[in-house]
Coordinates of C-alpha atoms in Angstrom, one line a residue:
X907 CA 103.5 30.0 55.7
X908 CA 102.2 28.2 59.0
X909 CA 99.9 26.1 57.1
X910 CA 102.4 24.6 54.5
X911 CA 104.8 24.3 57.3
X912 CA 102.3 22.3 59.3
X913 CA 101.0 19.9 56.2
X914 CA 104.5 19.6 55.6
X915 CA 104.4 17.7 59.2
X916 CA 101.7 15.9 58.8
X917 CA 103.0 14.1 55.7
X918 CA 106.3 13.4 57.6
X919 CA 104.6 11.8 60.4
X920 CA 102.5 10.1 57.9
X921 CA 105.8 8.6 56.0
X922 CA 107.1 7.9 59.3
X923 CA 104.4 5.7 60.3
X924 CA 104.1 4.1 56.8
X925 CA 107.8 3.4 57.0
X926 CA 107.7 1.8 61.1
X927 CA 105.0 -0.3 59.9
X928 CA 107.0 -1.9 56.3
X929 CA 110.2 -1.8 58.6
X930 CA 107.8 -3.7 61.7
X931 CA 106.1 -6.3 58.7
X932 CA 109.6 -7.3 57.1
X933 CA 111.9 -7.5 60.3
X934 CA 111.9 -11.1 60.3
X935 CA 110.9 -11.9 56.6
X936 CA 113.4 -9.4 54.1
X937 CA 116.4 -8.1 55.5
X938 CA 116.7 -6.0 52.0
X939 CA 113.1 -4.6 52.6
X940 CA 114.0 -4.5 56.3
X941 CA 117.1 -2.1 56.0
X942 CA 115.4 0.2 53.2
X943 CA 112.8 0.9 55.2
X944 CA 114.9 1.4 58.4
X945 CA 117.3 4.1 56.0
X946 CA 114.2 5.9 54.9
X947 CA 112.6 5.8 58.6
X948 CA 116.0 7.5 59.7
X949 CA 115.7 9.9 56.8
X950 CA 111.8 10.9 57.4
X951 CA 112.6 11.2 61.1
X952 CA 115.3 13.8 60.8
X953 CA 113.0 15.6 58.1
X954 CA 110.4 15.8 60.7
X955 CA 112.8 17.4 63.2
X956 CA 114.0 19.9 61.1
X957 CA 110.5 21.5 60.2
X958 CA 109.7 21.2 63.6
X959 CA 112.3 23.3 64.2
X960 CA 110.8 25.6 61.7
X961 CA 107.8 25.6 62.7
X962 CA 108.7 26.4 66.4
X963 CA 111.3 29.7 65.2
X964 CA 108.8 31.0 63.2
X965 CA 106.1 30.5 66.1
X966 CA 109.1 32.5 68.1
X967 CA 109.2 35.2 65.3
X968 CA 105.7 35.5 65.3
X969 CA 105.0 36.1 68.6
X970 CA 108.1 38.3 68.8
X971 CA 106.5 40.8 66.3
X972 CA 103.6 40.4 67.8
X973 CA 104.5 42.5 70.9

């Protein structure tokens, strides 16, 4: 489960960069592009910190069965 969990993050730190850069690029040049971007950034952002909390109570589970 650790491994989908953790490709999981990759591709929501992935999105997240993608969507700084388009929200960066159109700041000044489409406010309609520029607020899009901005609602999926906020959207990708909380996605990340919700598998990162995942991630980190299963790591807690694991090493709790572990002893």
């Amino acid at each position: 489960m650790a491994v989908p969990l953790d490709q999981n993050i990759a591709g929501e730190q992935c999105a997240i960069t993608t969507y700084r850069g388009l929200r960066d690029a159109a700041k000044d040049h489409d406010m309609a592009t520029y607020n899009e971007a901005l609602t999926i950034l906020e959207q990708e952002v909380e996605h990340d910190e919700d598998l990162q909390s995942l991630r980190e109570s299963l790591d807690l589970m694991v090493e709790r069965d572990s002893k």
